[in-house]
Amino acid sequence: MFIKLTTSGGRRYVQLVESYRDESGRVKKRTVATLGRADQAGDQLGSVIRGLQRLRGDAPALESAAAGDVRFESSRALGDVWALTELWDELGFGELRRVFRRTRSRIDVEALVRLMVLNRLCDPTSKLGVLRWLQTVALPRFAPKEVTHQQLLRAMDALVEHQDRVQAALAGWLRPLIDQDLSVVFYDMTTIGVEGETELAGDLRQFGMSKDGGIRRQFMLGVVQTAEGLPLTHRVWEGNTAEAPTLSAVVQEVLALYPVKRVVLVADRGLLSLDNLEWLREQRVGGTEQPLEFILAVPGRRYAEFAEILEPIHAQRCATATREVIGETRWQDLRLVWAHDPRRAQEQTVARRQHIEELTREAQRRAGKLDAQDGGEAFRGRRLSDSGAKAWLFRAVSEAHLGSIIKVDLQSDLFTWTIDDRAMARAELNDGKLLLVTNVPELAATEVLQRYKSLADIERGFKILKSEIEIAPVFHRLPERIRAHALICFIALVLYRVMRMRLKDADSRLSPERALEQLRRIQYHQVHLGGEHRDGTSTLSDADHVILQGLKLPKPAIDDQLALL
């Protein structure tokens, strides 16, 4: 039923109307009662409303409200933390409380770790910032009555103290989501910047070459993911650790945590070395005779070793190609899969020639000025010297990675240089090419290439860690706290990727961060009416329903453990 205003004879009347279906199923409306003229029905309508309120049993509070005794609390975000909490429990992460039962601390470590993980996905901030964020959200199923900064730090200490058991538990819950027969795993490393100038024993914060460019204080983070982008495990190393030696430890950890029948490891160029190849070829999966299989990219600096192989291939298959061509040959009893992209090759060749032309043009200008100076001609400004010109060109060539092509004669008294045409030809031979070494027997060359190109997805995972989850910069100084921070961000990445997989399966174009942003609009509201209070949630929009259905999660509900801290 509903209230309807009708007009008759120039007057407006208030009517109580209901909808019904006739015998043929058509929707019709009929007037149940006329409540009087709209301009005279004030007191009558008030009596009707109060009668209905008494029927509901809520008249005293509303009468007090009518007298002005009403107070509204600030609304709090509920939808995003609700969805993540549901996902946390569904994946089994709530069982981490069993892992922390033996901790000496009396705090609820699982709840506090969950709090910090959810914060990384909803509003990443410092540990002190978590306390401010807590005042803006309504946390479902959160038992602690208060949270302090010291409790968060103690929870981090407990987390790293039980890190091995936590990682093993996470692996157990993730196993149903991976292929037990054939697991293609991707491994890569990145650098995480840190702040602070103090130095500690066993410090993870070391100066090294950052993946973002330049030298800075940092630590190294290695992550293993599946072909679907699901994180499996992670490791933390000192900031000046070389990438290649980390491969052995990570592979061993994957094999220990995930007893799959077969593993194909995919890694990037920085992880390939002859020592690694020999070690990889000797590895067996799960103590069986099944070899560990791998797909590794050849570093560009080592392409010269493959010149004799590439020259005939280029002449026969690549020189006249108009679209990408793929093939394979043998190298050291392994498959060498190669791919040539002619468009990319042309772009690299043109860019290199233009750069060489710019450098040589400027070098000729400086050489001409030097000759003019020797002839007695005067110039305004600082006098140019042969040693200064040599230093400039050598530095410019080194920064452009053209030292093998443009040869600066540093031993000569005069400013001279030469262009190595053979080195130029070798560089152009490698343009547009990708070389992959593998021992996988049955995958076609195109499939090997496709598997390797999927490695870009793990790089997107690092971008998520650095952008949405904001793992860096890190202000912790203790190695244990840094490891705990990395593990918290790793768990957040797991939740992010599971959300991404579900949204993708539901044909949703939303990213997890956009989905959480939409769900954040579902707010928790509380109003005080007299001596009573009422609470509720925002009305869900169609977009909210679609996201929750895509994530396979129920709509938000209010329970007794909804924390307002």
mmCIF file with all atom_site columns, C-alpha atoms in Angstrom, residues 357-454:
data_model
loop_
_atom_site.group_PDB
_atom_site.id
_atom_site.type_symbol
_atom_site.label_atom_id
_atom_site.label_alt_id
_atom_site.label_comp_id
_atom_site.label_asym_id
_atom_site.label_entity_id
_atom_site.label_seq_id
_atom_site.pdbx_PDB_ins_code
_atom_site.Cartn_x
_atom_site.Cartn_y
_atom_site.Cartn_z
_atom_site.occupancy
_atom_site.B_iso_or_equiv
_atom_site.pdbx_formal_charge
_atom_site.auth_seq_id
_atom_site.auth_comp_id
_atom_site.auth_asym_id
_atom_site.auth_atom_id
_atom_site.pdbx_PDB_model_num
ATOM 1  C CA . GLU A 1 357 ? 73.862 10.259  -35.202 1.00 0.00 ? 357 GLU A CA 1
ATOM 2  C CA . GLU A 1 358 ? 73.110 12.807  -32.466 1.00 0.00 ? 358 GLU A CA 1
ATOM 3  C CA . LEU A 1 359 ? 76.210 11.849  -30.494 1.00 0.00 ? 359 LEU A CA 1
ATOM 4  C CA . THR A 1 360 ? 78.530 11.860  -33.508 1.00 0.00 ? 360 THR A CA 1
ATOM 5  C CA . ARG A 1 361 ? 77.118 15.176  -34.734 1.00 0.00 ? 361 ARG A CA 1
ATOM 6  C CA . GLU A 1 362 ? 77.852 16.793  -31.367 1.00 0.00 ? 362 GLU A CA 1
ATOM 7  C CA . ALA A 1 363 ? 81.269 15.114  -31.265 1.00 0.00 ? 363 ALA A CA 1
ATOM 8  C CA . GLN A 1 364 ? 82.098 16.533  -34.697 1.00 0.00 ? 364 GLN A CA 1
ATOM 9  C CA . ARG A 1 365 ? 81.020 19.979  -33.567 1.00 0.00 ? 365 ARG A CA 1
ATOM 10 C CA . ARG A 1 366 ? 83.337 19.791  -30.562 1.00 0.00 ? 366 ARG A CA 1
ATOM 11 C CA . ALA A 1 367 ? 86.169 18.427  -32.697 1.00 0.00 ? 367 ALA A CA 1
ATOM 12 C CA . GLY A 1 368 ? 85.710 21.341  -35.101 1.00 0.00 ? 368 GLY A CA 1
ATOM 13 C CA . LYS A 1 369 ? 85.856 23.808  -32.210 1.00 0.00 ? 369 LYS A CA 1
ATOM 14 C CA . LEU A 1 370 ? 89.050 22.180  -30.962 1.00 0.00 ? 370 LEU A CA 1
ATOM 15 C CA . ASP A 1 371 ? 90.634 22.500  -34.434 1.00 0.00 ? 371 ASP A CA 1
ATOM 16 C CA . ALA A 1 372 ? 89.561 26.133  -34.616 1.00 0.00 ? 372 ALA A CA 1
ATOM 17 C CA . GLN A 1 373 ? 91.056 26.841  -31.195 1.00 0.00 ? 373 GLN A CA 1
ATOM 18 C CA . ASP A 1 374 ? 94.335 25.251  -32.287 1.00 0.00 ? 374 ASP A CA 1
ATOM 19 C CA . GLY A 1 375 ? 94.251 27.558  -35.327 1.00 0.00 ? 375 GLY A CA 1
ATOM 20 C CA . GLY A 1 376 ? 94.070 30.626  -33.075 1.00 0.00 ? 376 GLY A CA 1
ATOM 21 C CA . GLU A 1 377 ? 90.344 31.363  -33.345 1.00 0.00 ? 377 GLU A CA 1
ATOM 22 C CA . ALA A 1 378 ? 88.801 32.779  -30.144 1.00 0.00 ? 378 ALA A CA 1
ATOM 23 C CA . PHE A 1 379 ? 85.407 31.768  -28.734 1.00 0.00 ? 379 PHE A CA 1
ATOM 24 C CA . ARG A 1 380 ? 83.274 33.227  -25.981 1.00 0.00 ? 380 ARG A CA 1
ATOM 25 C CA . GLY A 1 381 ? 82.955 31.179  -22.824 1.00 0.00 ? 381 GLY A CA 1
ATOM 26 C CA . ARG A 1 382 ? 85.025 28.402  -21.336 1.00 0.00 ? 382 ARG A CA 1
ATOM 27 C CA . ARG A 1 383 ? 87.888 27.006  -23.463 1.00 0.00 ? 383 ARG A CA 1
ATOM 28 C CA . LEU A 1 384 ? 87.327 23.438  -24.701 1.00 0.00 ? 384 LEU A CA 1
ATOM 29 C CA . SER A 1 385 ? 89.992 20.760  -24.123 1.00 0.00 ? 385 SER A CA 1
ATOM 30 C CA . ASP A 1 386 ? 90.609 17.392  -25.754 1.00 0.00 ? 386 ASP A CA 1
ATOM 31 C CA . SER A 1 387 ? 90.454 15.601  -22.392 1.00 0.00 ? 387 SER A CA 1
ATOM 32 C CA . GLY A 1 388 ? 87.137 17.304  -21.569 1.00 0.00 ? 388 GLY A CA 1
ATOM 33 C CA . ALA A 1 389 ? 85.661 16.322  -24.939 1.00 0.00 ? 389 ALA A CA 1
ATOM 34 C CA . LYS A 1 390 ? 86.814 12.722  -24.491 1.00 0.00 ? 390 LYS A CA 1
ATOM 35 C CA . ALA A 1 391 ? 85.307 12.580  -20.991 1.00 0.00 ? 391 ALA A CA 1
ATOM 36 C CA . TRP A 1 392 ? 81.993 13.967  -22.267 1.00 0.00 ? 392 TRP A CA 1
ATOM 37 C CA . LEU A 1 393 ? 81.685 11.495  -25.147 1.00 0.00 ? 393 LEU A CA 1
ATOM 38 C CA . PHE A 1 394 ? 82.757 8.510   -23.060 1.00 0.00 ? 394 PHE A CA 1
ATOM 39 C CA . ARG A 1 395 ? 80.157 9.323   -20.421 1.00 0.00 ? 395 ARG A CA 1
ATOM 40 C CA . ALA A 1 396 ? 77.395 9.914   -23.007 1.00 0.00 ? 396 ALA A CA 1
ATOM 41 C CA . VAL A 1 397 ? 78.217 6.665   -24.839 1.00 0.00 ? 397 VAL A CA 1
ATOM 42 C CA . SER A 1 398 ? 78.247 4.699   -21.571 1.00 0.00 ? 398 SER A CA 1
ATOM 43 C CA . GLU A 1 399 ? 74.880 6.092   -20.454 1.00 0.00 ? 399 GLU A CA 1
ATOM 44 C CA . ALA A 1 400 ? 73.392 5.194   -23.862 1.00 0.00 ? 400 ALA A CA 1
ATOM 45 C CA . HIS A 1 401 ? 74.858 1.633   -23.664 1.00 0.00 ? 401 HIS A CA 1
ATOM 46 C CA . LEU A 1 402 ? 76.605 2.212   -26.998 1.00 0.00 ? 402 LEU A CA 1
ATOM 47 C CA . GLY A 1 403 ? 80.161 1.546   -25.813 1.00 0.00 ? 403 GLY A CA 1
ATOM 48 C CA . SER A 1 404 ? 80.546 -1.487  -28.072 1.00 0.00 ? 404 SER A CA 1
ATOM 49 C CA . ILE A 1 405 ? 79.692 0.611   -31.154 1.00 0.00 ? 405 ILE A CA 1
ATOM 50 C CA . ILE A 1 406 ? 81.185 4.059   -30.505 1.00 0.00 ? 406 ILE A CA 1
ATOM 51 C CA . LYS A 1 407 ? 84.824 3.582   -29.476 1.00 0.00 ? 407 LYS A CA 1
ATOM 52 C CA . VAL A 1 408 ? 86.381 6.589   -27.717 1.00 0.00 ? 408 VAL A CA 1
ATOM 53 C CA . ASP A 1 409 ? 90.209 6.556   -27.837 1.00 0.00 ? 409 ASP A CA 1
ATOM 54 C CA . LEU A 1 410 ? 91.055 7.495   -24.254 1.00 0.00 ? 410 LEU A CA 1
ATOM 55 C CA . GLN A 1 411 ? 94.809 6.882   -24.808 1.00 0.00 ? 411 GLN A CA 1
ATOM 56 C CA . SER A 1 412 ? 95.189 9.446   -27.594 1.00 0.00 ? 412 SER A CA 1
ATOM 57 C CA . ASP A 1 413 ? 96.220 12.995  -26.834 1.00 0.00 ? 413 ASP A CA 1
ATOM 58 C CA . LEU A 1 414 ? 93.610 14.211  -29.326 1.00 0.00 ? 414 LEU A CA 1
ATOM 59 C CA . PHE A 1 415 ? 89.845 13.846  -29.200 1.00 0.00 ? 415 PHE A CA 1
ATOM 60 C CA . THR A 1 416 ? 89.126 10.901  -31.553 1.00 0.00 ? 416 THR A CA 1
ATOM 61 C CA . TRP A 1 417 ? 86.538 8.161   -31.861 1.00 0.00 ? 417 TRP A CA 1
ATOM 62 C CA . THR A 1 418 ? 85.501 5.424   -34.306 1.00 0.00 ? 418 THR A CA 1
ATOM 63 C CA . ILE A 1 419 ? 82.284 3.585   -35.216 1.00 0.00 ? 419 ILE A CA 1
ATOM 64 C CA . ASP A 1 420 ? 82.525 -0.227  -35.094 1.00 0.00 ? 420 ASP A CA 1
ATOM 65 C CA . ASP A 1 421 ? 80.351 -1.331  -38.028 1.00 0.00 ? 421 ASP A CA 1
ATOM 66 C CA . ARG A 1 422 ? 80.528 -5.010  -37.064 1.00 0.00 ? 422 ARG A CA 1
ATOM 67 C CA . ALA A 1 423 ? 79.276 -4.227  -33.565 1.00 0.00 ? 423 ALA A CA 1
ATOM 68 C CA . MET A 1 424 ? 76.506 -2.156  -35.147 1.00 0.00 ? 424 MET A CA 1
ATOM 69 C CA . ALA A 1 425 ? 75.494 -5.102  -37.328 1.00 0.00 ? 425 ALA A CA 1
ATOM 70 C CA . ARG A 1 426 ? 75.478 -7.468  -34.325 1.00 0.00 ? 426 ARG A CA 1
ATOM 71 C CA . ALA A 1 427 ? 73.272 -5.081  -32.365 1.00 0.00 ? 427 ALA A CA 1
ATOM 72 C CA . GLU A 1 428 ? 70.813 -4.806  -35.252 1.00 0.00 ? 428 GLU A CA 1
ATOM 73 C CA . LEU A 1 429 ? 70.828 -8.599  -35.590 1.00 0.00 ? 429 LEU A CA 1
ATOM 74 C CA . ASN A 1 430 ? 69.496 -8.816  -32.031 1.00 0.00 ? 430 ASN A CA 1
ATOM 75 C CA . ASP A 1 431 ? 66.849 -6.117  -32.462 1.00 0.00 ? 431 ASP A CA 1
ATOM 76 C CA . GLY A 1 432 ? 63.291 -7.352  -31.967 1.00 0.00 ? 432 GLY A CA 1
ATOM 77 C CA . LYS A 1 433 ? 64.412 -10.751 -30.741 1.00 0.00 ? 433 LYS A CA 1
ATOM 78 C CA . LEU A 1 434 ? 63.639 -12.719 -27.597 1.00 0.00 ? 434 LEU A CA 1
ATOM 79 C CA . LEU A 1 435 ? 65.606 -15.852 -26.649 1.00 0.00 ? 435 LEU A CA 1
ATOM 80 C CA . LEU A 1 436 ? 64.252 -18.413 -24.197 1.00 0.00 ? 436 LEU A CA 1
ATOM 81 C CA . VAL A 1 437 ? 66.053 -21.475 -22.823 1.00 0.00 ? 437 VAL A CA 1
ATOM 82 C CA . THR A 1 438 ? 63.817 -24.339 -21.699 1.00 0.00 ? 438 THR A CA 1
ATOM 83 C CA . ASN A 1 439 ? 63.808 -28.063 -20.971 1.00 0.00 ? 439 ASN A CA 1
ATOM 84 C CA . VAL A 1 440 ? 60.006 -28.440 -21.210 1.00 0.00 ? 440 VAL A CA 1
ATOM 85 C CA . PRO A 1 441 ? 59.593 -31.226 -23.769 1.00 0.00 ? 441 PRO A CA 1
ATOM 86 C CA . GLU A 1 442 ? 56.022 -31.067 -25.073 1.00 0.00 ? 442 GLU A CA 1
ATOM 87 C CA . LEU A 1 443 ? 55.107 -27.365 -25.175 1.00 0.00 ? 443 LEU A CA 1
ATOM 88 C CA . ALA A 1 444 ? 55.241 -25.884 -28.667 1.00 0.00 ? 444 ALA A CA 1
ATOM 89 C CA . ALA A 1 445 ? 57.508 -22.908 -29.230 1.00 0.00 ? 445 ALA A CA 1
ATOM 90 C CA . THR A 1 446 ? 54.477 -20.576 -29.334 1.00 0.00 ? 446 THR A CA 1
ATOM 91 C CA . GLU A 1 447 ? 53.269 -21.968 -25.989 1.00 0.00 ? 447 GLU A CA 1
ATOM 92 C CA . VAL A 1 448 ? 56.702 -21.486 -24.425 1.00 0.00 ? 448 VAL A CA 1
ATOM 93 C CA . LEU A 1 449 ? 56.689 -17.885 -25.633 1.00 0.00 ? 449 LEU A CA 1
ATOM 94 C CA . GLN A 1 450 ? 53.161 -17.350 -24.312 1.00 0.00 ? 450 GLN A CA 1
ATOM 95 C CA . ARG A 1 451 ? 54.145 -18.729 -20.899 1.00 0.00 ? 451 ARG A CA 1
ATOM 96 C CA . TYR A 1 452 ? 57.087 -16.371 -20.690 1.00 0.00 ? 452 TYR A CA 1
ATOM 97 C CA . LYS A 1 453 ? 55.065 -13.346 -21.740 1.00 0.00 ? 453 LYS A CA 1
ATOM 98 C CA . SER A 1 454 ? 52.711 -14.126 -18.850 1.00 0.00 ? 454 SER A CA 1
#
